[in-house]
Structures are given as structure tokens and as C-alpha cells.
Amino acid sequence: MKDKITAHWNKRSPSYRKMYRDHLDEEILLMKNLFSEKLPAGKKLSVLDIGTGPGIQAFVFAELGHNVTALDISKEMLAGAKEGARNRNLLIRFVEGDGENLPFEACTFDIIVNMHLLWTLTDHDKFFSECKRVLVPGGRILAIDGQWFQQEYVSDGNNNPEERTHEELIEYLPLYKSNSPEMIAGLMENNGFSDVSWKALPEYAEYMKRCDPEGHDYLSVPYLATGVKY
Ligand SMILES: C[S@@+](CC[C@H](N)C(=O)[O-])C[C@H]1O[C@@H](n2cnc3c(N)ncnc32)[C@H](O)[C@@H]1O
């Protein structure tokens, strides 16, 4: 099943988030502003971006001056992210691996970030317990996602049939149609995270809609869910 998931994302890599590529600097700035209140000031942090895809969150934290490791299950996604890092002159460690079975020692990272990853996972208890294991005590998880597929997926008039191919994965993805922020907060709490909270990101929704007005049904507003390991 993981082979199928990996093959899927390898195939998606060339077209993934194509509509946003001309607006990357804007997205990075938006994310920097969003995270500033959640990060301890004046400290160089060890950050892990899981499911980095094209590398956006890795770029955010590297540009903020932190030590960043970016992990993805897809070689092709990592190749694109590496190229992006080179173009932006950023030093990032890229690792091929599974977010549900992290190839890192316990207590390695101050921050774990992930964006649009949760809906793609097969075992959320494993994922959150792995995140807790590799975070240092006091470390924080920052998870951005949305309820993208609660309504039927509205694509781009079939100009890009690749966009629909994740239908082949749905049977493996328990949160595909139900990744509400309340559910994610509950999963964090059940897996031992404290100070769990979430907030809606209307400004990010506006950005996404502006970049890709026909790509998704944006009745759902993305959210940031966060928790701390003590
Ligand atoms: C929807 S994309 C999100 C990419 C990026 N974070 C973003 O915000 O655009 C999901 C990413 O997670 C990766 N992925 C899926 N399952 C994974 C897993 N179990 N472990 C690590 N990466 C995974 C995929 O290869 C893909 O790059």
C-alpha cells in the first residue's frame, strides 16, 4: 500500500501546486507571519518538515534562520524541493522516508511542521506518536490542513486529469473526507500532546482561492492545529 502511495506522489510531483508557483514568495511570507507567535524568539531551532512536497515549509523555516530537515516519501517531490532550495540558496537536509515511521532518534527536533499532509496519511496514531517521539520535551507540532474533499472535488474542468488520480488512494486514507480540526486536535491529545489548539486560516484560504480559483471547492477554510510535547 505504501508503494502505491509513493508511486502516486511521484506521478503527481510535476503538476502538484503548479498554479501557486508564481506566488511562492507570498505564501512563504504568509507562513512566516502565521508562525511567528508560535516560535520561541531568538533561538535557532531544529525543524522537521514532514511531507515537504515542493518544500514550502522547509523554505519558510530555513529563511527564518533555523536548521531544517525536510522529509518526504516521494523521491520526485524531494527532487523538486531540492531544486527549489538551490534556487533560493538555502541549506536544507532532505531525507526520503515515511512520516509514520520516522528515521530519526528520539528527542531530535524542536519543531515539526506539516502542511496538507494529514489527509494523505494512512495511520494517524502512528504518525502523531512518531512525531512525539522525535520532538524534544517542550517541542511543538504545527499542522496545516483543510477539509478539502468534504464536498465532491471540483477540479479544473478535466483539463488536468492527473488532479483526480488520488481517487486511487481513497480506500487507504481514513481522514480523506473527515479531517476536521476538532478531529486532528483530538488525535493530538490522544497521542499525548498538551496545550492543543487550532485556528482557522481565512487569509490563507483567500490566497489559495486567488491562486487557483477553479482548483478546489473552497467551502472549507484551512486550519492550523498545534500541540506541545512535555
Ligand atoms: C498534498 S502533498 C503536500 C506537500 C506540501 N507539504 C505542501 O504543502 O504543498 C502531500 C505530500 O506528503 C507526502 N507524503 C504522503 N504520505 C507520506 C508519508 N507517509 N510520509 C512522508 N511523506 C508523505 C507526499 O509525497 C506529498 O509530497
PDB file of C-alpha atoms and ligand atoms in Angstrom:
ATOM      1  CA  MET A   1       0.000   0.000   0.000  1.00  0.00           C
ATOM      2  CA  LYS A   2       2.895   2.408   0.760  1.00  0.00           C
ATOM      3  CA  ASP A   3       4.312   1.569  -2.681  1.00  0.00           C
ATOM      4  CA  LYS A   4       1.056   2.721  -4.239  1.00  0.00           C
ATOM      5  CA  ILE A   5       1.114   5.938  -2.198  1.00  0.00           C
ATOM      6  CA  THR A   6       4.736   6.636  -3.117  1.00  0.00           C
ATOM      7  CA  ALA A   7       4.067   5.950  -6.802  1.00  0.00           C
ATOM      8  CA  HIS A   8       1.057   8.260  -6.683  1.00  0.00           C
ATOM      9  CA  TRP A   9       3.044  11.210  -5.300  1.00  0.00           C
ATOM     10  CA  ASN A  10       5.955  10.583  -7.641  1.00  0.00           C
ATOM     11  CA  LYS A  11       3.491  10.826 -10.518  1.00  0.00           C
ATOM     12  CA  ARG A  12       1.809  13.934  -9.098  1.00  0.00           C
ATOM     13  CA  SER A  13       5.063  15.777  -8.491  1.00  0.00           C
ATOM     14  CA  PRO A  14       5.445  17.650 -11.831  1.00  0.00           C
ATOM     15  CA  SER A  15       1.955  19.172 -11.688  1.00  0.00           C
ATOM     16  CA  TYR A  16       1.481  19.476  -7.919  1.00  0.00           C
ATOM     17  CA  ARG A  17       0.608  23.059  -6.907  1.00  0.00           C
ATOM     18  CA  LYS A  18       1.525  24.346 -10.341  1.00  0.00           C
ATOM     19  CA  MET A  19      -0.977  27.199 -10.035  1.00  0.00           C
ATOM     20  CA  TYR A  20       0.804  28.500  -6.921  1.00  0.00           C
ATOM     21  CA  ARG A  21       4.352  28.522  -8.252  1.00  0.00           C
ATOM     22  CA  ASP A  22       4.285  32.168  -9.339  1.00  0.00           C
ATOM     23  CA  HIS A  23       3.093  33.159  -5.849  1.00  0.00           C
ATOM     24  CA  LEU A  24       5.587  31.242  -3.732  1.00  0.00           C
ATOM     25  CA  ASP A  25       7.162  34.316  -2.106  1.00  0.00           C
ATOM     26  CA  GLU A  26       3.716  35.474  -0.997  1.00  0.00           C
ATOM     27  CA  GLU A  27       2.923  32.070   0.515  1.00  0.00           C
ATOM     28  CA  ILE A  28       6.248  31.967   2.344  1.00  0.00           C
ATOM     29  CA  LEU A  29       5.663  35.429   3.817  1.00  0.00           C
ATOM     30  CA  LEU A  30       2.145  34.475   4.885  1.00  0.00           C
ATOM     31  CA  MET A  31       3.514  31.407   6.695  1.00  0.00           C
ATOM     32  CA  LYS A  32       6.329  33.338   8.375  1.00  0.00           C
ATOM     33  CA  ASN A  33       3.775  35.770   9.811  1.00  0.00           C
ATOM     34  CA  LEU A  34       1.499  32.938  10.889  1.00  0.00           C
ATOM     35  CA  PHE A  35       4.176  31.044  12.802  1.00  0.00           C
ATOM     36  CA  SER A  36       5.967  33.986  14.424  1.00  0.00           C
ATOM     37  CA  GLU A  37       3.720  33.924  17.526  1.00  0.00           C
ATOM     38  CA  LYS A  38       4.204  30.150  17.997  1.00  0.00           C
ATOM     39  CA  LEU A  39       8.025  30.086  17.914  1.00  0.00           C
ATOM     40  CA  PRO A  40      10.371  30.844  20.807  1.00  0.00           C
ATOM     41  CA  ALA A  41      12.164  34.097  19.981  1.00  0.00           C
ATOM     42  CA  GLY A  42      15.914  34.351  19.398  1.00  0.00           C
ATOM     43  CA  LYS A  43      16.683  30.634  19.226  1.00  0.00           C
ATOM     44  CA  LYS A  44      17.995  28.635  16.268  1.00  0.00           C
ATOM     45  CA  LEU A  45      15.601  25.703  16.138  1.00  0.00           C
ATOM     46  CA  SER A  46      15.903  22.222  14.768  1.00  0.00           C
ATOM     47  CA  VAL A  47      12.882  21.851  12.474  1.00  0.00           C
ATOM     48  CA  LEU A  48      11.420  18.831  10.666  1.00  0.00           C
ATOM     49  CA  ASP A  49       9.018  19.360   7.746  1.00  0.00           C
ATOM     50  CA  ILE A  50       7.161  16.087   7.101  1.00  0.00           C
ATOM     51  CA  GLY A  51       5.653  15.522   3.652  1.00  0.00           C
ATOM     52  CA  THR A  52       7.577  18.522   2.397  1.00  0.00           C
ATOM     53  CA  GLY A  53       6.392  18.114  -1.227  1.00  0.00           C
ATOM     54  CA  PRO A  54       7.800  21.099  -3.140  1.00  0.00           C
ATOM     55  CA  GLY A  55       9.465  22.271   0.098  1.00  0.00           C
ATOM     56  CA  ILE A  56       7.417  25.330   1.013  1.00  0.00           C
ATOM     57  CA  GLN A  57       7.523  24.922   4.795  1.00  0.00           C
ATOM     58  CA  ALA A  58      11.168  23.887   4.665  1.00  0.00           C
ATOM     59  CA  PHE A  59      11.893  27.157   2.834  1.00  0.00           C
ATOM     60  CA  VAL A  60       9.890  29.138   5.405  1.00  0.00           C
ATOM     61  CA  PHE A  61      11.891  27.845   8.359  1.00  0.00           C
ATOM     62  CA  ALA A  62      15.265  27.897   6.569  1.00  0.00           C
ATOM     63  CA  GLU A  63      14.673  31.539   5.607  1.00  0.00           C
ATOM     64  CA  LEU A  64      13.876  32.273   9.256  1.00  0.00           C
ATOM     65  CA  GLY A  65      17.390  31.010  10.025  1.00  0.00           C
ATOM     66  CA  HIS A  66      16.585  27.590  11.514  1.00  0.00           C
ATOM     67  CA  ASN A  67      18.192  24.186  10.875  1.00  0.00           C
ATOM     68  CA  VAL A  68      15.741  22.355   8.643  1.00  0.00           C
ATOM     69  CA  THR A  69      15.304  18.709   7.736  1.00  0.00           C
ATOM     70  CA  ALA A  70      12.672  18.005   5.065  1.00  0.00           C
ATOM     71  CA  LEU A  71      11.258  14.505   4.717  1.00  0.00           C
ATOM     72  CA  ASP A  72       9.075  13.008   2.019  1.00  0.00           C
ATOM     73  CA  ILE A  73       8.084   9.525   0.899  1.00  0.00           C
ATOM     74  CA  SER A  74       8.391  10.583  -2.759  1.00  0.00           C
ATOM     75  CA  LYS A  75      11.795  10.845  -4.484  1.00  0.00           C
ATOM     76  CA  GLU A  76      10.323  13.047  -7.201  1.00  0.00           C
ATOM     77  CA  MET A  77       8.855  15.506  -4.705  1.00  0.00           C
ATOM     78  CA  LEU A  78      12.232  15.653  -2.967  1.00  0.00           C
ATOM     79  CA  ALA A  79      13.997  16.310  -6.280  1.00  0.00           C
ATOM     80  CA  GLY A  80      11.719  19.322  -6.894  1.00  0.00           C
ATOM     81  CA  ALA A  81      12.211  20.600  -3.347  1.00  0.00           C
ATOM     82  CA  LYS A  82      15.991  20.263  -3.640  1.00  0.00           C
ATOM     83  CA  GLU A  83      15.942  22.309  -6.833  1.00  0.00           C
ATOM     84  CA  GLY A  84      13.799  24.952  -5.101  1.00  0.00           C
ATOM     85  CA  ALA A  85      16.244  25.110  -2.183  1.00  0.00           C
ATOM     86  CA  ARG A  86      19.154  25.549  -4.607  1.00  0.00           C
ATOM     87  CA  ASN A  87      17.330  28.363  -6.409  1.00  0.00           C
ATOM     88  CA  ARG A  88      16.701  30.111  -3.090  1.00  0.00           C
ATOM     89  CA  ASN A  89      20.239  29.470  -1.813  1.00  0.00           C
ATOM     90  CA  LEU A  90      19.003  27.555   1.197  1.00  0.00           C
ATOM     91  CA  LEU A  91      20.818  24.792   3.022  1.00  0.00           C
ATOM     92  CA  ILE A  92      18.261  22.102   3.904  1.00  0.00           C
ATOM     93  CA  ARG A  93      18.784  18.421   4.726  1.00  0.00           C
ATOM     94  CA  PHE A  94      16.478  16.279   2.570  1.00  0.00           C
ATOM     95  CA  VAL A  95      15.534  12.771   3.674  1.00  0.00           C
ATOM     96  CA  GLU A  96      13.462  10.151   1.890  1.00  0.00           C
ATOM     97  CA  GLY A  97      11.239   8.377   4.405  1.00  0.00           C
ATOM     98  CA  ASP A  98       7.847   7.632   5.907  1.00  0.00           C
ATOM     99  CA  GLY A  99       6.224  10.081   8.318  1.00  0.00           C
ATOM    100  CA  GLU A 100       4.553   7.151  10.069  1.00  0.00           C
ATOM    101  CA  ASN A 101       7.938   5.541  10.787  1.00  0.00           C
ATOM    102  CA  LEU A 102      10.410   8.377  11.184  1.00  0.00           C
ATOM    103  CA  PRO A 103      14.094   7.582  10.552  1.00  0.00           C
ATOM    104  CA  PHE A 104      15.326   9.782  13.415  1.00  0.00           C
ATOM    105  CA  GLU A 105      16.476   9.340  17.014  1.00  0.00           C
ATOM    106  CA  ALA A 106      14.148  10.258  19.858  1.00  0.00           C
ATOM    107  CA  CYS A 107      14.190  13.901  21.033  1.00  0.00           C
ATOM    108  CA  THR A 108      15.812  15.331  17.882  1.00  0.00           C
ATOM    109  CA  PHE A 109      13.588  18.259  16.824  1.00  0.00           C
ATOM    110  CA  ASP A 110      12.241  21.446  18.454  1.00  0.00           C
ATOM    111  CA  ILE A 111       9.506  21.884  15.846  1.00  0.00           C
ATOM    112  CA  ILE A 112       7.654  19.559  13.497  1.00  0.00           C
ATOM    113  CA  VAL A 113       5.696  21.225  10.729  1.00  0.00           C
ATOM    114  CA  ASN A 114       3.479  19.649   8.104  1.00  0.00           C
ATOM    115  CA  MET A 115       1.175  21.175   5.530  1.00  0.00           C
ATOM    116  CA  HIS A 116      -1.561  19.431   3.538  1.00  0.00           C
ATOM    117  CA  LEU A 117      -0.104  16.119   4.733  1.00  0.00           C
ATOM    118  CA  LEU A 118      -2.641  14.828   7.251  1.00  0.00           C
ATOM    119  CA  TRP A 119      -5.288  13.827   4.722  1.00  0.00           C
ATOM    120  CA  THR A 120      -2.683  11.779   2.843  1.00  0.00           C
ATOM    121  CA  LEU A 121      -1.697   9.566   5.816  1.00  0.00           C
ATOM    122  CA  THR A 122      -2.855   6.023   6.491  1.00  0.00           C
ATOM    123  CA  ASP A 123      -2.275   5.722  10.262  1.00  0.00           C
ATOM    124  CA  HIS A 124      -2.634   8.918  12.272  1.00  0.00           C
ATOM    125  CA  ASP A 125      -1.935   7.368  15.676  1.00  0.00           C
ATOM    126  CA  LYS A 126       1.393   6.099  14.348  1.00  0.00           C
ATOM    127  CA  PHE A 127       2.139   9.478  12.801  1.00  0.00           C
ATOM    128  CA  PHE A 128       1.429  11.527  15.926  1.00  0.00           C
ATOM    129  CA  SER A 129       3.209   9.092  18.243  1.00  0.00           C
ATOM    130  CA  GLU A 130       6.251   9.174  15.958  1.00  0.00           C
ATOM    131  CA  CYS A 131       6.149  12.982  15.991  1.00  0.00           C
ATOM    132  CA  LYS A 132       6.001  12.940  19.779  1.00  0.00           C
ATOM    133  CA  ARG A 133       8.944  10.529  19.962  1.00  0.00           C
ATOM    134  CA  VAL A 134      11.283  12.676  17.826  1.00  0.00           C
ATOM    135  CA  LEU A 135      10.315  16.022  19.410  1.00  0.00           C
ATOM    136  CA  VAL A 136      12.336  17.293  22.366  1.00  0.00           C
ATOM    137  CA  PRO A 137      10.400  17.916  25.604  1.00  0.00           C
ATOM    138  CA  GLY A 138       8.767  21.316  25.088  1.00  0.00           C
ATOM    139  CA  GLY A 139       8.808  20.751  21.308  1.00  0.00           C
ATOM    140  CA  ARG A 140       5.816  21.764  19.194  1.00  0.00           C
ATOM    141  CA  ILE A 141       3.934  20.301  16.260  1.00  0.00           C
ATOM    142  CA  LEU A 142       2.381  22.712  13.716  1.00  0.00           C
ATOM    143  CA  ALA A 143      -0.072  21.081  11.302  1.00  0.00           C
ATOM    144  CA  ILE A 144      -1.844  22.889   8.479  1.00  0.00           C
ATOM    145  CA  ASP A 145      -4.593  21.151   6.566  1.00  0.00           C
ATOM    146  CA  GLY A 146      -8.177  21.594   5.422  1.00  0.00           C
ATOM    147  CA  GLN A 147     -11.310  19.602   4.770  1.00  0.00           C
ATOM    148  CA  TRP A 148     -10.652  19.650   1.060  1.00  0.00           C
ATOM    149  CA  PHE A 149     -12.813  16.751  -0.002  1.00  0.00           C
ATOM    150  CA  GLN A 150     -15.910  17.093   2.146  1.00  0.00           C
ATOM    151  CA  GLN A 151     -17.719  18.343  -0.916  1.00  0.00           C
ATOM    152  CA  GLU A 152     -17.119  16.492  -4.125  1.00  0.00           C
ATOM    153  CA  TYR A 153     -13.772  17.547  -5.529  1.00  0.00           C
ATOM    154  CA  VAL A 154     -14.232  20.313  -8.054  1.00  0.00           C
ATOM    155  CA  SER A 155     -11.323  20.211 -10.432  1.00  0.00           C
ATOM    156  CA  ASP A 156     -10.419  22.279 -13.436  1.00  0.00           C
ATOM    157  CA  GLY A 157     -12.914  21.081 -15.991  1.00  0.00           C
ATOM    158  CA  ASN A 158     -10.826  17.964 -16.631  1.00  0.00           C
ATOM    159  CA  ASN A 159      -8.004  19.912 -18.229  1.00  0.00           C
ATOM    160  CA  ASN A 160      -5.724  18.070 -15.908  1.00  0.00           C
ATOM    161  CA  PRO A 161      -6.940  14.520 -15.306  1.00  0.00           C
ATOM    162  CA  GLU A 162      -3.917  13.888 -13.068  1.00  0.00           C
ATOM    163  CA  GLU A 163      -5.606  16.062 -10.455  1.00  0.00           C
ATOM    164  CA  ARG A 164      -8.207  13.371  -9.896  1.00  0.00           C
ATOM    165  CA  THR A 165      -5.846  10.448  -9.600  1.00  0.00           C
ATOM    166  CA  HIS A 166      -5.745  10.433  -5.810  1.00  0.00           C
ATOM    167  CA  GLU A 167      -9.089   8.698  -6.027  1.00  0.00           C
ATOM    168  CA  GLU A 168      -6.986   5.526  -6.371  1.00  0.00           C
ATOM    169  CA  LEU A 169      -5.766   6.077  -2.787  1.00  0.00           C
ATOM    170  CA  ILE A 170      -9.007   6.931  -1.002  1.00  0.00           C
ATOM    171  CA  GLU A 171      -9.538   3.460   0.451  1.00  0.00           C
ATOM    172  CA  TYR A 172      -6.260   3.795   2.394  1.00  0.00           C
ATOM    173  CA  LEU A 173      -6.829   7.322   3.732  1.00  0.00           C
ATOM    174  CA  PRO A 174      -9.044   7.345   6.836  1.00  0.00           C
ATOM    175  CA  LEU A 175      -9.193  11.149   7.083  1.00  0.00           C
ATOM    176  CA  TYR A 176      -9.746  11.809   3.402  1.00  0.00           C
ATOM    177  CA  LYS A 177     -13.287  13.037   3.961  1.00  0.00           C
ATOM    178  CA  SER A 178     -13.195  13.831   7.670  1.00  0.00           C
ATOM    179  CA  ASN A 179     -10.055  15.681   8.696  1.00  0.00           C
ATOM    180  CA  SER A 180     -11.794  18.343  10.720  1.00  0.00           C
ATOM    181  CA  PRO A 181      -9.628  20.481  13.017  1.00  0.00           C
ATOM    182  CA  GLU A 182     -11.547  19.075  16.015  1.00  0.00           C
ATOM    183  CA  MET A 183     -10.614  15.568  14.909  1.00  0.00           C
ATOM    184  CA  ILE A 184      -6.946  16.488  14.453  1.00  0.00           C
ATOM    185  CA  ALA A 185      -6.868  18.183  17.869  1.00  0.00           C
ATOM    186  CA  GLY A 186      -8.417  15.014  19.373  1.00  0.00           C
ATOM    187  CA  LEU A 187      -5.768  12.825  17.725  1.00  0.00           C
ATOM    188  CA  MET A 188      -3.005  15.057  19.072  1.00  0.00           C
ATOM    189  CA  GLU A 189      -4.459  14.831  22.586  1.00  0.00           C
ATOM    190  CA  ASN A 190      -4.967  11.055  22.376  1.00  0.00           C
ATOM    191  CA  ASN A 191      -1.323  10.686  21.412  1.00  0.00           C
ATOM    192  CA  GLY A 192      -0.064  12.661  24.383  1.00  0.00           C
ATOM    193  CA  PHE A 193       0.252  16.223  23.109  1.00  0.00           C
ATOM    194  CA  SER A 194      -0.621  19.046  25.533  1.00  0.00           C
ATOM    195  CA  ASP A 195      -1.798  22.637  25.061  1.00  0.00           C
ATOM    196  CA  VAL A 196      -3.593  21.535  21.898  1.00  0.00           C
ATOM    197  CA  SER A 197      -5.433  24.241  19.983  1.00  0.00           C
ATOM    198  CA  TRP A 198      -6.402  25.127  16.443  1.00  0.00           C
ATOM    199  CA  LYS A 199      -7.461  28.163  14.464  1.00  0.00           C
ATOM    200  CA  ALA A 200      -8.962  28.794  11.052  1.00  0.00           C
ATOM    201  CA  LEU A 201      -6.772  30.487   8.427  1.00  0.00           C
ATOM    202  CA  PRO A 202      -9.108  32.680   6.356  1.00  0.00           C
ATOM    203  CA  GLU A 203      -6.216  34.709   4.908  1.00  0.00           C
ATOM    204  CA  TYR A 204      -4.616  31.502   3.625  1.00  0.00           C
ATOM    205  CA  ALA A 205      -7.962  30.416   2.162  1.00  0.00           C
ATOM    206  CA  GLU A 206      -8.136  33.710   0.300  1.00  0.00           C
ATOM    207  CA  TYR A 207      -4.596  33.199  -1.031  1.00  0.00           C
ATOM    208  CA  MET A 208      -5.381  29.661  -2.210  1.00  0.00           C
ATOM    209  CA  LYS A 209      -8.557  30.694  -3.920  1.00  0.00           C
ATOM    210  CA  ARG A 210      -6.812  33.594  -5.646  1.00  0.00           C
ATOM    211  CA  CYS A 211      -4.014  31.327  -6.961  1.00  0.00           C
ATOM    212  CA  ASP A 212      -6.275  28.504  -8.050  1.00  0.00           C
ATOM    213  CA  PRO A 213      -9.866  29.743  -8.301  1.00  0.00           C
ATOM    214  CA  GLU A 214     -11.171  26.620 -10.007  1.00  0.00           C
ATOM    215  CA  GLY A 215      -8.897  24.015  -8.448  1.00  0.00           C
ATOM    216  CA  HIS A 216     -10.846  23.097  -5.342  1.00  0.00           C
ATOM    217  CA  ASP A 217     -14.148  23.646  -3.726  1.00  0.00           C
ATOM    218  CA  TYR A 218     -13.104  26.166  -1.097  1.00  0.00           C
ATOM    219  CA  LEU A 219     -16.137  25.920   1.125  1.00  0.00           C
ATOM    220  CA  SER A 220     -13.641  24.659   3.678  1.00  0.00           C
ATOM    221  CA  VAL A 221     -11.228  27.060   5.359  1.00  0.00           C
ATOM    222  CA  PRO A 222      -7.751  25.660   6.100  1.00  0.00           C
ATOM    223  CA  TYR A 223      -6.647  25.472   9.717  1.00  0.00           C
ATOM    224  CA  LEU A 224      -3.521  25.373  11.847  1.00  0.00           C
ATOM    225  CA  ALA A 225      -3.587  22.806  14.656  1.00  0.00           C
ATOM    226  CA  THR A 226      -0.816  22.747  17.225  1.00  0.00           C
ATOM    227  CA  GLY A 227       0.266  20.926  20.368  1.00  0.00           C
ATOM    228  CA  VAL A 228       3.275  20.616  22.654  1.00  0.00           C
ATOM    229  CA  LYS A 229       5.158  17.551  23.877  1.00  0.00           C
ATOM    230  CA  TYR A 230       6.008  17.754  27.576  1.00  0.00           C
TER     231      TYR A 230
HETATM  232  C1  LIG B   1      -0.615  17.034  -0.555  1.00  0.00           C
HETATM  233  S1  LIG B   1       1.139  16.948  -0.600  1.00  0.00           S
HETATM  234  C2  LIG B   1       1.643  18.302   0.482  1.00  0.00           C
HETATM  235  C3  LIG B   1       3.024  18.823   0.128  1.00  0.00           C
HETATM  236  C4  LIG B   1       3.499  20.081   0.858  1.00  0.00           C
HETATM  237  N1  LIG B   1       3.606  19.886   2.279  1.00  0.00           N
HETATM  238  C5  LIG B   1       2.592  21.246   0.563  1.00  0.00           C
HETATM  239  O1  LIG B   1       2.140  21.901   1.485  1.00  0.00           O
HETATM  240  O2  LIG B   1       2.376  21.549  -0.599  1.00  0.00           O
HETATM  241  C6  LIG B   1       1.458  15.562   0.415  1.00  0.00           C
HETATM  242  C7  LIG B   1       2.939  15.240   0.486  1.00  0.00           C
HETATM  243  O3  LIG B   1       3.152  14.276   1.504  1.00  0.00           O
HETATM  244  C8  LIG B   1       3.972  13.231   1.002  1.00  0.00           C
HETATM  245  N2  LIG B   1       3.593  12.036   1.759  1.00  0.00           N
HETATM  246  C9  LIG B   1       2.465  11.298   1.673  1.00  0.00           C
HETATM  247  N3  LIG B   1       2.477  10.303   2.574  1.00  0.00           N
HETATM  248  C10 LIG B   1       3.645  10.411   3.242  1.00  0.00           C
HETATM  249  C11 LIG B   1       4.254   9.678   4.287  1.00  0.00           C
HETATM  250  N4  LIG B   1       3.667   8.614   4.832  1.00  0.00           N
HETATM  251  N5  LIG B   1       5.464  10.077   4.732  1.00  0.00           N
HETATM  252  C12 LIG B   1       6.095  11.136   4.189  1.00  0.00           C
HETATM  253  N6  LIG B   1       5.585  11.874   3.190  1.00  0.00           N
HETATM  254  C13 LIG B   1       4.368  11.512   2.726  1.00  0.00           C
HETATM  255  C14 LIG B   1       3.683  13.184  -0.482  1.00  0.00           C
HETATM  256  O4  LIG B   1       4.724  12.598  -1.209  1.00  0.00           O
HETATM  257  C15 LIG B   1       3.491  14.664  -0.802  1.00  0.00           C
HETATM  258  O5  LIG B   1       4.713  15.279  -1.111  1.00  0.00           O
END
